[in-house]
Amino acid sequence: MIWSLIILLMILLAMKVEIPKLRKKKLNKELWIFVGALAFAALYSMAVSLHLALPNPLDGVSYLFRPMGKMITTLLT
């Protein structure tokens, strides 16, 4: 539980530093990407710190690219 609070404090600090800079420069797209990526990272980090069962990201990557790899293998052999 303490790690979740530490993660939350670090995220709030990052937001306090970066969001005003992005707003001042009127970088709205970058602001949304920053907030979205930070939210995803925060949720994933908190889930890991709470020892929740999470899927391995490499399983998804291999699922997407395995058919392409098989196709390339058949073309080259």
CSV table of N, CA and C in Angstrom, one decimal:
chain,number,residue,atom,x,y,z
A,1,MET,N,0.8,-1.2,0.0
A,1,MET,CA,0.0,0.0,0.0
A,1,MET,C,0.9,1.3,0.0
A,2,ILE,N,2.0,1.2,0.7
A,2,ILE,CA,2.8,2.4,0.8
A,2,ILE,C,3.4,2.7,-0.6
A,3,TRP,N,3.7,1.6,-1.4
A,3,TRP,CA,4.3,1.9,-2.7
A,3,TRP,C,3.3,2.6,-3.6
A,4,SER,N,2.0,2.3,-3.4
A,4,SER,CA,1.0,2.9,-4.2
A,4,SER,C,0.9,4.4,-3.9
A,5,LEU,N,1.1,4.8,-2.6
A,5,LEU,CA,1.1,6.2,-2.2
A,5,LEU,C,2.3,6.9,-2.8
A,6,ILE,N,3.5,6.2,-2.7
A,6,ILE,CA,4.7,6.8,-3.3
A,6,ILE,C,4.6,7.0,-4.8
A,7,ILE,N,4.0,6.1,-5.5
A,7,ILE,CA,3.8,6.2,-6.9
A,7,ILE,C,2.9,7.4,-7.2
A,8,LEU,N,1.8,7.5,-6.4
A,8,LEU,CA,0.8,8.5,-6.6
A,8,LEU,C,1.5,9.9,-6.4
A,9,LEU,N,2.3,10.0,-5.3
A,9,LEU,CA,3.0,11.3,-5.1
A,9,LEU,C,3.9,11.7,-6.2
A,10,MET,N,4.7,10.7,-6.7
A,10,MET,CA,5.6,11.0,-7.8
A,10,MET,C,4.8,11.4,-9.1
A,11,ILE,N,3.7,10.8,-9.3
A,11,ILE,CA,2.9,11.2,-10.5
A,11,ILE,C,2.3,12.6,-10.3
A,12,LEU,N,1.9,12.9,-9.1
A,12,LEU,CA,1.4,14.3,-8.9
A,12,LEU,C,2.5,15.3,-9.0
A,13,LEU,N,3.7,15.0,-8.6
A,13,LEU,CA,4.8,15.9,-8.8
A,13,LEU,C,5.1,16.1,-10.3
A,14,ALA,N,5.1,15.0,-11.0
A,14,ALA,CA,5.4,15.1,-12.5
A,14,ALA,C,4.3,15.9,-13.1
A,15,MET,N,3.1,15.7,-12.7
A,15,MET,CA,2.0,16.5,-13.3
A,15,MET,C,2.2,18.0,-13.0
A,16,LYS,N,2.5,18.3,-11.7
A,16,LYS,CA,2.7,19.7,-11.3
A,16,LYS,C,3.8,20.4,-12.0
A,17,VAL,N,4.8,19.6,-12.4
A,17,VAL,CA,6.0,20.2,-13.1
A,17,VAL,C,5.7,20.4,-14.6
A,18,GLU,N,5.1,19.3,-15.2
A,18,GLU,CA,5.0,19.3,-16.7
A,18,GLU,C,3.8,20.0,-17.3
A,19,ILE,N,2.6,19.8,-16.6
A,19,ILE,CA,1.4,20.3,-17.2
A,19,ILE,C,1.4,21.8,-17.4
A,20,PRO,N,1.9,22.6,-16.4
A,20,PRO,CA,1.9,24.1,-16.7
A,20,PRO,C,2.8,24.4,-17.8
A,21,LYS,N,3.9,23.7,-18.0
A,21,LYS,CA,4.8,24.0,-19.2
A,21,LYS,C,4.1,23.7,-20.5
A,22,LEU,N,3.4,22.6,-20.5
A,22,LEU,CA,2.7,22.3,-21.8
A,22,LEU,C,1.6,23.2,-22.1
A,23,ARG,N,0.9,23.7,-21.0
A,23,ARG,CA,-0.2,24.6,-21.2
A,23,ARG,C,0.3,26.0,-21.7
A,24,LYS,N,1.4,26.4,-21.1
A,24,LYS,CA,2.0,27.7,-21.4
A,24,LYS,C,2.4,27.7,-22.9
A,25,LYS,N,3.0,26.6,-23.4
A,25,LYS,CA,3.4,26.5,-24.8
A,25,LYS,C,2.2,26.2,-25.7
A,26,LYS,N,1.0,26.0,-25.1
A,26,LYS,CA,-0.2,25.6,-25.9
A,26,LYS,C,0.0,24.3,-26.7
A,27,LEU,N,0.6,23.3,-26.1
A,27,LEU,CA,0.8,22.0,-26.7
A,27,LEU,C,-0.2,21.0,-26.2
A,28,ASN,N,-1.5,21.2,-26.8
A,28,ASN,CA,-2.6,20.5,-26.3
A,28,ASN,C,-2.5,19.0,-26.6
A,29,LYS,N,-2.1,18.6,-27.8
A,29,LYS,CA,-1.9,17.2,-28.2
A,29,LYS,C,-0.9,16.5,-27.3
A,30,GLU,N,0.2,17.2,-27.1
A,30,GLU,CA,1.2,16.6,-26.2
A,30,GLU,C,0.8,16.5,-24.8
A,31,LEU,N,-0.1,17.4,-24.4
A,31,LEU,CA,-0.6,17.4,-23.0
A,31,LEU,C,-1.5,16.1,-22.8
A,32,TRP,N,-2.4,15.9,-23.8
A,32,TRP,CA,-3.3,14.7,-23.7
A,32,TRP,C,-2.5,13.4,-23.8
A,33,ILE,N,-1.5,13.4,-24.6
A,33,ILE,CA,-0.6,12.2,-24.7
A,33,ILE,C,0.1,12.0,-23.4
A,34,PHE,N,0.7,13.0,-22.8
A,34,PHE,CA,1.4,13.0,-21.5
A,34,PHE,C,0.4,12.4,-20.4
A,35,VAL,N,-0.8,13.0,-20.3
A,35,VAL,CA,-1.7,12.6,-19.3
A,35,VAL,C,-2.1,11.1,-19.5
A,36,GLY,N,-2.4,10.8,-20.7
A,36,GLY,CA,-2.8,9.4,-21.0
A,36,GLY,C,-1.7,8.4,-20.7
A,37,ALA,N,-0.5,8.7,-21.1
A,37,ALA,CA,0.6,7.8,-20.9
A,37,ALA,C,0.9,7.7,-19.4
A,38,LEU,N,0.8,8.8,-18.7
A,38,LEU,CA,1.1,8.9,-17.3
A,38,LEU,C,0.0,8.1,-16.5
A,39,ALA,N,-1.2,8.2,-16.9
A,39,ALA,CA,-2.3,7.5,-16.3
A,39,ALA,C,-2.1,6.0,-16.5
A,40,PHE,N,-1.8,5.5,-17.7
A,40,PHE,CA,-1.6,4.1,-18.0
A,40,PHE,C,-0.4,3.6,-17.1
A,41,ALA,N,0.7,4.3,-17.1
A,41,ALA,CA,1.8,3.9,-16.3
A,41,ALA,C,1.5,3.9,-14.8
A,42,ALA,N,0.7,4.8,-14.3
A,42,ALA,CA,0.3,4.9,-12.9
A,42,ALA,C,-0.5,3.6,-12.6
A,43,LEU,N,-1.5,3.4,-13.4
A,43,LEU,CA,-2.4,2.2,-13.1
A,43,LEU,C,-1.6,0.9,-13.2
A,44,TYR,N,-0.7,0.8,-14.1
A,44,TYR,CA,0.1,-0.4,-14.3
A,44,TYR,C,1.0,-0.6,-13.1
A,45,SER,N,1.7,0.5,-12.7
A,45,SER,CA,2.6,0.4,-11.5
A,45,SER,C,1.9,0.1,-10.2
A,46,MET,N,0.7,0.7,-10.1
A,46,MET,CA,0.0,0.4,-8.8
A,46,MET,C,-0.5,-1.0,-8.8
A,47,ALA,N,-0.9,-1.5,-10.0
A,47,ALA,CA,-1.4,-2.9,-10.0
A,47,ALA,C,-0.2,-3.9,-9.7
A,48,VAL,N,1.0,-3.6,-10.2
A,48,VAL,CA,2.2,-4.4,-9.9
A,48,VAL,C,2.5,-4.3,-8.4
A,49,SER,N,2.4,-3.1,-7.9
A,49,SER,CA,2.8,-2.9,-6.4
A,49,SER,C,1.8,-3.6,-5.5
A,50,LEU,N,0.5,-3.8,-6.0
A,50,LEU,CA,-0.5,-4.6,-5.2
A,50,LEU,C,-0.5,-6.1,-5.5
A,51,HIS,N,0.5,-6.5,-6.3
A,51,HIS,CA,0.7,-7.9,-6.7
A,51,HIS,C,-0.5,-8.5,-7.4
A,52,LEU,N,-1.2,-7.7,-8.3
A,52,LEU,CA,-2.3,-8.2,-9.1
A,52,LEU,C,-1.7,-9.0,-10.3
A,53,ALA,N,-2.5,-10.0,-10.7
A,53,ALA,CA,-2.0,-10.8,-11.9
A,53,ALA,C,-2.3,-10.0,-13.1
A,54,LEU,N,-1.2,-9.6,-13.8
A,54,LEU,CA,-1.3,-8.8,-15.0
A,54,LEU,C,-0.7,-9.6,-16.2
A,55,PRO,N,-1.2,-9.4,-17.4
A,55,PRO,CA,-0.7,-10.1,-18.6
A,55,PRO,C,0.7,-9.5,-18.9
A,56,ASN,N,1.5,-10.4,-19.5
A,56,ASN,CA,2.8,-9.9,-19.9
A,56,ASN,C,2.7,-9.2,-21.2
A,57,PRO,N,3.2,-8.0,-21.4
A,57,PRO,CA,3.0,-7.2,-22.6
A,57,PRO,C,3.6,-7.9,-23.9
A,58,LEU,N,4.7,-8.7,-23.6
A,58,LEU,CA,5.3,-9.4,-24.7
A,58,LEU,C,4.4,-10.5,-25.3
A,59,ASP,N,3.5,-11.0,-24.5
A,59,ASP,CA,2.5,-12.0,-25.1
A,59,ASP,C,1.6,-11.4,-26.1
A,60,GLY,N,1.2,-10.1,-25.9
A,60,GLY,CA,0.4,-9.4,-26.9
A,60,GLY,C,1.1,-9.1,-28.1
A,61,VAL,N,2.4,-8.7,-28.0
A,61,VAL,CA,3.2,-8.4,-29.1
A,61,VAL,C,3.5,-9.7,-30.0
A,62,SER,N,3.8,-10.8,-29.3
A,62,SER,CA,4.0,-12.0,-30.1
A,62,SER,C,2.7,-12.5,-30.7
A,63,TYR,N,1.6,-12.3,-30.1
A,63,TYR,CA,0.3,-12.6,-30.7
A,63,TYR,C,0.0,-11.8,-32.0
A,64,LEU,N,0.4,-10.6,-32.0
A,64,LEU,CA,0.2,-9.7,-33.1
A,64,LEU,C,1.2,-10.1,-34.3
A,65,PHE,N,2.4,-10.3,-33.9
A,65,PHE,CA,3.4,-10.5,-35.0
A,65,PHE,C,3.7,-11.9,-35.4
A,66,ARG,N,3.2,-12.9,-34.7
A,66,ARG,CA,3.4,-14.3,-35.0
A,66,ARG,C,2.9,-14.7,-36.4
A,67,PRO,N,1.7,-14.3,-36.8
A,67,PRO,CA,1.2,-14.6,-38.2
A,67,PRO,C,2.1,-13.9,-39.3
A,68,MET,N,2.6,-12.7,-39.0
A,68,MET,CA,3.5,-12.1,-40.0
A,68,MET,C,4.8,-12.8,-40.1
A,69,GLY,N,5.3,-13.3,-39.0
A,69,GLY,CA,6.6,-14.1,-39.0
A,69,GLY,C,6.4,-15.4,-39.7
A,70,LYS,N,5.3,-16.0,-39.5
A,70,LYS,CA,5.0,-17.3,-40.3
A,70,LYS,C,4.9,-17.0,-41.8
A,71,MET,N,4.3,-15.9,-42.1
A,71,MET,CA,4.2,-15.6,-43.5
A,71,MET,C,5.5,-15.3,-44.2
A,72,ILE,N,6.4,-14.6,-43.5
A,72,ILE,CA,7.7,-14.3,-44.0
A,72,ILE,C,8.5,-15.6,-44.1
A,73,THR,N,8.4,-16.5,-43.1
A,73,THR,CA,9.1,-17.7,-43.1
A,73,THR,C,8.7,-18.6,-44.3
A,74,THR,N,7.4,-18.6,-44.6
A,74,THR,CA,6.9,-19.4,-45.8
A,74,THR,C,7.4,-18.8,-47.1
A,75,LEU,N,7.5,-17.5,-47.1
A,75,LEU,CA,7.9,-16.8,-48.4
A,75,LEU,C,9.4,-17.0,-48.6
A,76,LEU,N,10.2,-17.1,-47.6
A,76,LEU,CA,11.6,-17.3,-47.7
A,76,LEU,C,12.1,-18.7,-47.8
A,77,THR,N,11.2,-19.7,-47.6
A,77,THR,CA,11.6,-21.1,-47.7
A,77,THR,C,11.1,-21.7,-48.9
